[in-house]
Coordinates of C-alpha atoms in Angstrom, one line a residue:
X1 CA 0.0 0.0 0.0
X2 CA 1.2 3.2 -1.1
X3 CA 1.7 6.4 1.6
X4 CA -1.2 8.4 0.3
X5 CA -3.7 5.4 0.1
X6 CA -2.5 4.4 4.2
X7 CA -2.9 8.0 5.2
X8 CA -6.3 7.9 3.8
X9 CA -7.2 4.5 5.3
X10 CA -5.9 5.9 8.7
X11 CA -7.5 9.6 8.6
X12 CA -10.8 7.9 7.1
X13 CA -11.4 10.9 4.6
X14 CA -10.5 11.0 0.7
X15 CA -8.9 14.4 1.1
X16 CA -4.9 14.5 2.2
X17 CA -4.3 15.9 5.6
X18 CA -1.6 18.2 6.7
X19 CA 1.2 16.7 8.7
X20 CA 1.0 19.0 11.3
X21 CA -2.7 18.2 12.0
X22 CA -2.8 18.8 16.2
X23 CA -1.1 21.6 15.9
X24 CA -2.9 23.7 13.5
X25 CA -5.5 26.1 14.6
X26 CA -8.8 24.1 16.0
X27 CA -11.5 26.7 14.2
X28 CA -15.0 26.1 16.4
X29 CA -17.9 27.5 15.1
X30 CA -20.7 27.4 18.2
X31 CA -20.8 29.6 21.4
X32 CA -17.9 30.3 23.5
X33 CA -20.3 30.0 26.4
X34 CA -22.0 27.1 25.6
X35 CA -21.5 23.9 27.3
X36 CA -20.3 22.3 24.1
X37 CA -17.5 24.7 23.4
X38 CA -16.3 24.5 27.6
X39 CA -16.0 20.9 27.2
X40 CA -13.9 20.6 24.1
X41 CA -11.8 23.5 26.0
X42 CA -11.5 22.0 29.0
X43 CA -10.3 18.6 27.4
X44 CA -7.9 20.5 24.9
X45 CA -6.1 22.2 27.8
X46 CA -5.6 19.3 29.4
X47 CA -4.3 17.6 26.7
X48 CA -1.9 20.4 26.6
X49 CA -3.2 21.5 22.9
X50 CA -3.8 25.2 22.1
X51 CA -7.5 26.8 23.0
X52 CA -9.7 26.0 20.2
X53 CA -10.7 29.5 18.5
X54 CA -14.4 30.0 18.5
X55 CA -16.3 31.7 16.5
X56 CA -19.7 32.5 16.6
X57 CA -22.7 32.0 14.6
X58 CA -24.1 34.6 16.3
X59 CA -21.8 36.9 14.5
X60 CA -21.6 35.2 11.0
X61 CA -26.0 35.8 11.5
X62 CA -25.1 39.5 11.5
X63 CA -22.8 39.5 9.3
X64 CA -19.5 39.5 9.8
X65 CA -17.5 37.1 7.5
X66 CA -14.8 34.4 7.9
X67 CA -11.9 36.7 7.3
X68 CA -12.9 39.5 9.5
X69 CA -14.2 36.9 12.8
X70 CA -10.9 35.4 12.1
X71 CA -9.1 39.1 13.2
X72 CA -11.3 39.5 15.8
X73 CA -10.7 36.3 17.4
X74 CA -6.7 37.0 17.1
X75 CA -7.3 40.2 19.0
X76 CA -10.5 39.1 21.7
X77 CA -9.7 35.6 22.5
X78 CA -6.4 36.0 25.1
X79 CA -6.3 32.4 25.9
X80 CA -5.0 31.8 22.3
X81 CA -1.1 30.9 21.7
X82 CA 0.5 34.7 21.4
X83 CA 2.0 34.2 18.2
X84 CA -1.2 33.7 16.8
X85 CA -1.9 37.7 17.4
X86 CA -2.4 40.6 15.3
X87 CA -3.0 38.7 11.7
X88 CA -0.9 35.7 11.9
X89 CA -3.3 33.7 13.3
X90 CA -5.1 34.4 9.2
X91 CA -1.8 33.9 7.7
X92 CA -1.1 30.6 9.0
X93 CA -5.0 29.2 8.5
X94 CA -4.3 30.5 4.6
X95 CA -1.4 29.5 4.1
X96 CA -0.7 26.0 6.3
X97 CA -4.9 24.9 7.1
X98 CA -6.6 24.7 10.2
X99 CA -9.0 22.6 11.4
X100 CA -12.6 23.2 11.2
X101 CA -15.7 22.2 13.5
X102 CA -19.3 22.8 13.3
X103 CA -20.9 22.4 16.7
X104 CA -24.8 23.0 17.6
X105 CA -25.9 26.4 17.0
X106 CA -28.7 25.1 19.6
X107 CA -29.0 26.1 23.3
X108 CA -29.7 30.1 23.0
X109 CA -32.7 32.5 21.3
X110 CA -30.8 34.8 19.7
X111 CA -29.6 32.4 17.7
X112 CA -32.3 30.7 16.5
X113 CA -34.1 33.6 15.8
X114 CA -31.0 35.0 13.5
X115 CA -31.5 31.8 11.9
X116 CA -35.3 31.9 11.2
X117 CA -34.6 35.5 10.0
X118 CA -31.5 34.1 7.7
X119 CA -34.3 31.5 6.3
X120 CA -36.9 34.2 5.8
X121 CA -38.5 33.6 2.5
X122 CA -37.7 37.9 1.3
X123 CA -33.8 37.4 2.3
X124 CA -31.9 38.5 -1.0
X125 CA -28.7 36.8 -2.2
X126 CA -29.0 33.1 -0.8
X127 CA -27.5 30.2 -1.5
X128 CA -29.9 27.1 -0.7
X129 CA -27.3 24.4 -2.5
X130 CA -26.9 22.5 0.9
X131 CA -31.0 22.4 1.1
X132 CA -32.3 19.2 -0.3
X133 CA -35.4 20.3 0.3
X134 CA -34.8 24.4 -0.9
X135 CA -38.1 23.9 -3.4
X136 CA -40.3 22.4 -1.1
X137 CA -43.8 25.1 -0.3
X138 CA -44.0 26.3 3.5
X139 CA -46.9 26.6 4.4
X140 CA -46.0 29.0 7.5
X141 CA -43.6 31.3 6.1
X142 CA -42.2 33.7 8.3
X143 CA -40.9 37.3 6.8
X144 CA -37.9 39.0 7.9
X145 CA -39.5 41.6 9.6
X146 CA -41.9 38.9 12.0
X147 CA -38.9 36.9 12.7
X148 CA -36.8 39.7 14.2
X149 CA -40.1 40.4 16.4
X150 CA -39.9 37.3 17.7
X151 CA -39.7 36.7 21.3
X152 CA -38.2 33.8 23.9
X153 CA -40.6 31.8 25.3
X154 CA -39.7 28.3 26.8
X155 CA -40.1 25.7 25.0
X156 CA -41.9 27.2 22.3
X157 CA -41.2 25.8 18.4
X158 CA -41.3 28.8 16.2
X159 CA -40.6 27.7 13.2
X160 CA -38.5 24.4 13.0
X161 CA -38.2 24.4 9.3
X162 CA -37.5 28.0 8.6
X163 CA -34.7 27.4 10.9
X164 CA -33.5 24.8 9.1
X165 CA -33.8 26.4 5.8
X166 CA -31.7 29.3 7.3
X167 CA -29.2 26.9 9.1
X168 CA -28.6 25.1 5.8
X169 CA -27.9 28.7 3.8
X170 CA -25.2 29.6 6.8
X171 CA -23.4 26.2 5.9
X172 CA -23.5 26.9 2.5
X173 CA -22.0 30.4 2.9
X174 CA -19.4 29.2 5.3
X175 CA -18.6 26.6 3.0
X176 CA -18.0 29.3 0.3
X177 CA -15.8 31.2 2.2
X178 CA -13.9 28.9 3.5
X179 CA -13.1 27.2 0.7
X180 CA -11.7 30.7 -0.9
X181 CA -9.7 32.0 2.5
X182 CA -8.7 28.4 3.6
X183 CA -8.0 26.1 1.1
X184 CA -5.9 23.9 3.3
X185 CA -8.4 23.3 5.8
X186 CA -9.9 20.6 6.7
X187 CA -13.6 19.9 8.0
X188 CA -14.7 17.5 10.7
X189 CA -17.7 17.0 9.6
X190 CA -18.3 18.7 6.0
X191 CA -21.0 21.3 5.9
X192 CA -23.1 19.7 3.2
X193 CA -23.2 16.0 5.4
X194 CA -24.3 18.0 8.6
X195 CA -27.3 19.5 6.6
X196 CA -27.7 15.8 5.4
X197 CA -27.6 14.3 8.7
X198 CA -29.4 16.8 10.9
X199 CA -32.4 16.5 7.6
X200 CA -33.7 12.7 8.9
X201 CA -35.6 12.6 5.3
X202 CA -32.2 12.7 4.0
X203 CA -30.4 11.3 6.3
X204 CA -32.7 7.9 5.9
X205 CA -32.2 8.0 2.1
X206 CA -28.4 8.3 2.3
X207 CA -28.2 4.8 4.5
X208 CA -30.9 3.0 2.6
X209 CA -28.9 3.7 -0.7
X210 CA -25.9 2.3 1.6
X211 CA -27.2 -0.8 2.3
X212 CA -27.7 0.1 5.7
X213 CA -30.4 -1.6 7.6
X214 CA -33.2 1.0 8.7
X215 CA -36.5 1.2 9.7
X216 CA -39.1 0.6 6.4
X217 CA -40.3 4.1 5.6
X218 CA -43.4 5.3 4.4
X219 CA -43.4 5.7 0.9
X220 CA -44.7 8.5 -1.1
X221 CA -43.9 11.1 1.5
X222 CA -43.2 14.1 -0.8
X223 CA -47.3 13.6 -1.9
X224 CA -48.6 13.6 1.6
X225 CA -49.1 17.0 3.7
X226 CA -51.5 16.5 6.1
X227 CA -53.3 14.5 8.9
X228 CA -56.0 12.8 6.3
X229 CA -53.3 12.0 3.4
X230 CA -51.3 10.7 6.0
X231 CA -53.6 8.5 7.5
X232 CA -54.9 6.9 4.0
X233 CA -51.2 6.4 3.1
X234 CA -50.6 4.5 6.1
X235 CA -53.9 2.1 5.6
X236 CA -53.0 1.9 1.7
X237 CA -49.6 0.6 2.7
X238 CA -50.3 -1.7 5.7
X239 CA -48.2 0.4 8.2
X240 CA -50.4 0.5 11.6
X241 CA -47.8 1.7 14.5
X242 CA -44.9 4.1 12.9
X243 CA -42.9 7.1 14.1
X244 CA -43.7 10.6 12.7
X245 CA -40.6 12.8 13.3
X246 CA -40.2 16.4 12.1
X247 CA -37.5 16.0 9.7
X248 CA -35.2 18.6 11.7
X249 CA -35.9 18.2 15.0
X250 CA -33.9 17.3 17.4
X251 CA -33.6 15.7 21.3
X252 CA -37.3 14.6 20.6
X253 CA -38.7 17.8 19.3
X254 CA -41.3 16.8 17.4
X255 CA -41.4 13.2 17.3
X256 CA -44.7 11.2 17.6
X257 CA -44.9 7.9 18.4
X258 CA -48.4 6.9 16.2
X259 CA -50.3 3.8 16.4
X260 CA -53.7 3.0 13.8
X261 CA -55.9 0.2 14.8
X262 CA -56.8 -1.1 10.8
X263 CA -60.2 -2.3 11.8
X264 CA -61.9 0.0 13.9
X265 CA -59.9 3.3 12.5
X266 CA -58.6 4.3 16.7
X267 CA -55.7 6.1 17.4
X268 CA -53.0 6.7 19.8
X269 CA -50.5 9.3 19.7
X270 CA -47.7 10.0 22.3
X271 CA -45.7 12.2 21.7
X272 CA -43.8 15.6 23.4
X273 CA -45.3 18.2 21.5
X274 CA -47.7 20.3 23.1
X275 CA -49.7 23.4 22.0
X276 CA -52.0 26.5 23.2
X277 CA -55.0 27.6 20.9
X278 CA -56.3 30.8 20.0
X279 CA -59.6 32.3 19.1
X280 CA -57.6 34.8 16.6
X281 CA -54.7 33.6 15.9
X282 CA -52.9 29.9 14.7
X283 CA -52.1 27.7 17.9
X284 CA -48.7 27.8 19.0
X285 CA -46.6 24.7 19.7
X286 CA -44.2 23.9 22.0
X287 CA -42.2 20.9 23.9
X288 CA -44.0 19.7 26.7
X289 CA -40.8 18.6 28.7
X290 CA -42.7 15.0 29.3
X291 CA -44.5 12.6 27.0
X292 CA -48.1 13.3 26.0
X293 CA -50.8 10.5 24.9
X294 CA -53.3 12.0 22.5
X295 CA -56.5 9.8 21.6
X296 CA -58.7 12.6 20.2
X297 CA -58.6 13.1 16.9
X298 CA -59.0 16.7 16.3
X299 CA -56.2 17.1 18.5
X300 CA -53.8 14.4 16.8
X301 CA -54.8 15.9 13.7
X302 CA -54.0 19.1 15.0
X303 CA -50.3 18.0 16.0
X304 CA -50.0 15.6 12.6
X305 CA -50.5 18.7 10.3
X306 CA -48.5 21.2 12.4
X307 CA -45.3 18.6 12.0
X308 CA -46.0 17.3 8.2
X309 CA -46.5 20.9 7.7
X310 CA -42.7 21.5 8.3
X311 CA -41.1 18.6 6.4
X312 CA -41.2 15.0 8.5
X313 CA -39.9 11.8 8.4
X314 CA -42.6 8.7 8.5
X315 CA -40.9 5.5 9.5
X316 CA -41.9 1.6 10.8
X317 CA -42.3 1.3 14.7
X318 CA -39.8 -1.6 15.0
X319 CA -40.5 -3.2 18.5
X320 CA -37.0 -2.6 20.8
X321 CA -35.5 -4.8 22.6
X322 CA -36.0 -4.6 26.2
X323 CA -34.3 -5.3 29.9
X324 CA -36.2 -5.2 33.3
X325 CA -39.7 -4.3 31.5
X326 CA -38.1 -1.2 29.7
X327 CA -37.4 -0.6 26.0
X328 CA -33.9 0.3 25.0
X329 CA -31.8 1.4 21.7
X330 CA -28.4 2.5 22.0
X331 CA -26.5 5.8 21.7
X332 CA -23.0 5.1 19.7
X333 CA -20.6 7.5 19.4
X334 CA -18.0 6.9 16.1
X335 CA -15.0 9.1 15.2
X336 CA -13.1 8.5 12.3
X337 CA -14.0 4.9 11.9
X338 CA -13.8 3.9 15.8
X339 CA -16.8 3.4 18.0
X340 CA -15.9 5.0 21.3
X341 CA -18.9 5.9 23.8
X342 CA -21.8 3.5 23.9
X343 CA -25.2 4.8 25.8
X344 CA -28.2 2.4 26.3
X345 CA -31.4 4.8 26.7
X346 CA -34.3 2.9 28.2
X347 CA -37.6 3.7 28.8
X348 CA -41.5 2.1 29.7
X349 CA -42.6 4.9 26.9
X350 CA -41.7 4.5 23.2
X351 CA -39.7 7.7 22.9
X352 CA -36.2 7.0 24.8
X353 CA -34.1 10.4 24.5
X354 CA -32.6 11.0 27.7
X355 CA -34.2 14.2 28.7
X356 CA -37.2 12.5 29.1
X357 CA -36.3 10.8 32.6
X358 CA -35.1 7.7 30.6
X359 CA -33.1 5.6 32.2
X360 CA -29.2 5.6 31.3
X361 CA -27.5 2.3 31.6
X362 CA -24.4 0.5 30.6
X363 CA -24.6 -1.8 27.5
X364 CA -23.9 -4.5 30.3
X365 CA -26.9 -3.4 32.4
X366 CA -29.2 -4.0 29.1
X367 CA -28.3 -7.3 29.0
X368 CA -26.5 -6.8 25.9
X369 CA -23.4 -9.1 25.2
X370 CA -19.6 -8.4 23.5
X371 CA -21.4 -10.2 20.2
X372 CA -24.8 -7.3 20.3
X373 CA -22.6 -4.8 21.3
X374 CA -20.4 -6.0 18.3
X375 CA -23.0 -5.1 16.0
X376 CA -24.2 -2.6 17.6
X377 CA -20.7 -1.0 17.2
X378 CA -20.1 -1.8 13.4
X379 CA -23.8 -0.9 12.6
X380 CA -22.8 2.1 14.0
X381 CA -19.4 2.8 12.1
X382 CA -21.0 1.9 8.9
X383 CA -23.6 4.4 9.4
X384 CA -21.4 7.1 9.3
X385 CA -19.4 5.5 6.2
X386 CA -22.5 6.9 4.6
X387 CA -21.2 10.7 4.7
X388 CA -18.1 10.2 3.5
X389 CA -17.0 13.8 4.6
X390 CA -17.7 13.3 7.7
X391 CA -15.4 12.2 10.8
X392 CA -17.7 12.2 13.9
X393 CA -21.4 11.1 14.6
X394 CA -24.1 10.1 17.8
X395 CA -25.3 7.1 15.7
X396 CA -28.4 6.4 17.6
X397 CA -29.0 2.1 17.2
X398 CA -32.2 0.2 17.5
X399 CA -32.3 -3.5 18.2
X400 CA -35.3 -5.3 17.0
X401 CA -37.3 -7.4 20.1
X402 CA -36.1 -11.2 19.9
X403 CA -33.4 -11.0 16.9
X404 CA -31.7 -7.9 18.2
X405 CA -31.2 -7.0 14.5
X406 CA -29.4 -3.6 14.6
X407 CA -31.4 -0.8 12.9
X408 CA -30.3 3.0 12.1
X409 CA -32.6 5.5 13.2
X410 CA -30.6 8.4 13.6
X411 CA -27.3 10.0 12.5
X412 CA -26.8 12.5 15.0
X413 CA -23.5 15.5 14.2
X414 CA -23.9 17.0 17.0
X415 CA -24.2 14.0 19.0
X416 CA -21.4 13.6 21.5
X417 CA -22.7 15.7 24.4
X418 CA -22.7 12.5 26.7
X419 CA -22.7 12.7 30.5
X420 CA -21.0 10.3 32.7
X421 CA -19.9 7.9 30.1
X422 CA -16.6 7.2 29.6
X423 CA -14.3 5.3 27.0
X424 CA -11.1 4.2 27.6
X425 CA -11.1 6.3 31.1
X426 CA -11.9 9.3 28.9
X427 CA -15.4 11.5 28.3
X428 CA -16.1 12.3 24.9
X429 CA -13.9 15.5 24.3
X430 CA -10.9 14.5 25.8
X431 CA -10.9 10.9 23.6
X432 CA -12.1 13.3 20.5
X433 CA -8.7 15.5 21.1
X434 CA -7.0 12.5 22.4
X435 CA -7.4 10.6 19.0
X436 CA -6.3 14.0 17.3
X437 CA -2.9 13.5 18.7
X438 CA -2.7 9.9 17.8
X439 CA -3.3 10.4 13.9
X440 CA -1.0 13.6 14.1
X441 CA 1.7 10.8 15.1
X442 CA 0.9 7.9 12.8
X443 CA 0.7 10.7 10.2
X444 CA 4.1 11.7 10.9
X445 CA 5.2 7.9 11.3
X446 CA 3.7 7.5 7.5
X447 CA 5.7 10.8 6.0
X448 CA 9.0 10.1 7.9
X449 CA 9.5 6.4 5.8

């Protein structure tokens, strides 16, 4: 094997990578006060590697542009290296790379409403290239000038797609610009396979072309935009118990859990979504914190054309696999071809995210032994293979009642904000950084022969 084709095998993308790779500036688009961005800090420091240089979304919303966050963070952020100051810290991401991450721009309102705004449907010079979906009719469209009205309120779902749409135009721009500042850098996870993985229509598609064993899905889904189509659909095609799941949400947002008796026409929704009606206005919708069990159905009909309305994913309700009386699946964390950090999430409800007072166990304490958690982990790692760009992934794993078939149901970017889990004695940062340092060294093992 030649010493390009092993450094590609070892790195795990098609792209070369600098030899220098721990060393070059870490780029971390997020919130310098966001939990996130403390972690990877914290386990950088630690490590003894430079502070990762954060830049915010908040200011690319207003916009400022690559170059000139770039300055700003060479003069603002003190905890940086001090030869990085004044404009060095540009020359060396132009001329020699840097590495570049795309963490959550979740966990603050400003935010979110920049990126409503940014997806308004009058914004002038976009680029919706990243958007699978960019031709797709809203049916709620927000203006420029309502979204910058907008105001917090907990919990409350504004508008998930518009978010998206404006999410998936600040990936594309940063993509742009990146790729004309810094064209030795090099992404963690490419901008176009986050927008693919955080879109679970997509995301679905991309591992059923892969071979990768998923949940049937409910065919037909471009066709079907409210409550009654979706209903007939699921009669027509003999699916009676299925998940429902805006196509961008996220930590349960929007996820229904939807169950059709075929004979006498009953249903049962449970679900987290909640929402307040009004005399003179639409109702607005929000996450209840805790699982609610609709049965009446103006109401379900009421949540089912609120979430089709915004793009969703319709999927088979494959029974889990369970321990003590409690449904599981599995939360598998994968970097560059390894799976690291394995989460059981298990639940007497059929929605197991861990918000939802599920029950966090070890893959030993769901009963699950080294040949389950063998597939579990290589169901996993293949997963990801599916975005090729892409070097890091919450692969969230189902295992089907009785055969313990593994099944993908969601390939999560973000998805490495795990508590009290560790992998080799390390939490998920510090082996993220950790295994930074190791390729650096088998990289420089591969040039030096």
């Amino acid at each position: 094997m030649n010493k390009k084709r092993l450094m590609m095998k070892m790195t795990g993308v098609t792209h070369p990578l600098p030899n220098n790779l721990s060393g070059l500036p870490f780029l971390l688009f997020g919130q310098a006060d966001h939990k996130r961005t403390i972690g990877i800090q914290q386990a950088r420091s630690r490590l003894g590697l430079p502070s990762a240089i954060v830049l915010s979304y908040r200011d690319l919303l207003l916009g400022q542009s690559l170059e000139e966050l770039l300055l700003t963070a060479a003069r603002e952020q003190t905890e940086i290296p001090s030869h990085w100051r004044g404009k060095e810290l540009l020359h060396l991401c132009m001329e020699h790379g840097a590495l570049l991450r795309l963490d959550s721009p979740g966990g603050g309102f400003e935010v979110e409403r920049l990126l409503i705004e940014y997806g308004a449907p009058d914004r002038q010079g976009i680029d919706e290239t990243l958007y699978r979906y960019a031709n797709r009719y809203d049916p709620y469209p927000l203006y420029r000038a309502a979204a910058a009205k907008l105001e917090p309120a907990e919990g409350v779902l504004h508008h998930p797609s518009q978010w998206f749409r404006g999410y998936c135009r600040l990936l594309a721009q940063l993509h742009r610009e990146a790729a004309a500042l810094l064209p030795a850098a090099v992404w963690f996870n490419a901008p176009q396979d986050i927008a693919d993985m955080t879109d679970k229509r997509v995301a679905q598609q991309k591992l059923e072309q892969t071979g990768i064993s998923i949940p049937a899905r409910l065919q037909d889904m471009d066709s079907i935009h409210s409550y009654e189509e979706l209903r007939a659909a699921l009669f027509h095609q003999g699916m009676h118990r299925v998940f429902v799941k805006l196509a961008c949400g996220s930590a349960a947002s929007g996820v229904i859990a939807y169950q059709l008796n075929p004979v006498t026409g009953t249903e049962i929704a449970t679900t987290t979504v909640g929402f307040e009606s009004f005399i003179q206005r639409p109702p607005r919708f929000y996450n209840a914190g805790k699982l609610r069990r609709y049965t009446d159905p103006r109401t379900i009909a009421t949540v089912m054309n609120w979430v089709l309305g915004h793009g969703a994913q319709v999927e088979q309700w494959v029974p889990k696999a369970s321990v003590n009386g409690m449904a599981f699946d599995v939360r598998q964390l994968v970097l560059w071809g390894e799976a690291g950090h394995t989460v059981a999430r298990a639940s007497r409800t059929p929605i197991t995210n861990l918000h939802l007072r599920t029950r966090r166990m070890t893959p030993s304490e769901a009963g699950l032994d080294l040949s389950a958690l063998g597939k579990v982990r290589k169901a996993a790692i293949q997963a990801l293979e599916a975005f090729p760009n892409s070097s890091l992934a919450g692969v969230d794993v189902l295992l089907q009642s009785g055969s313990l078939l593994p099944y993908i149901v969601d390939v999560n970017p973000f998805g490495d904000l795990l508590y009290d889990v560790s992998y080799d004695g390390l939490g998920t940062y510090e082996w993220e950084m950790q295994r930074l340092l190791q390729r650096h060294q088998l990289i420089e093992d591969v040039t030096a022969w």
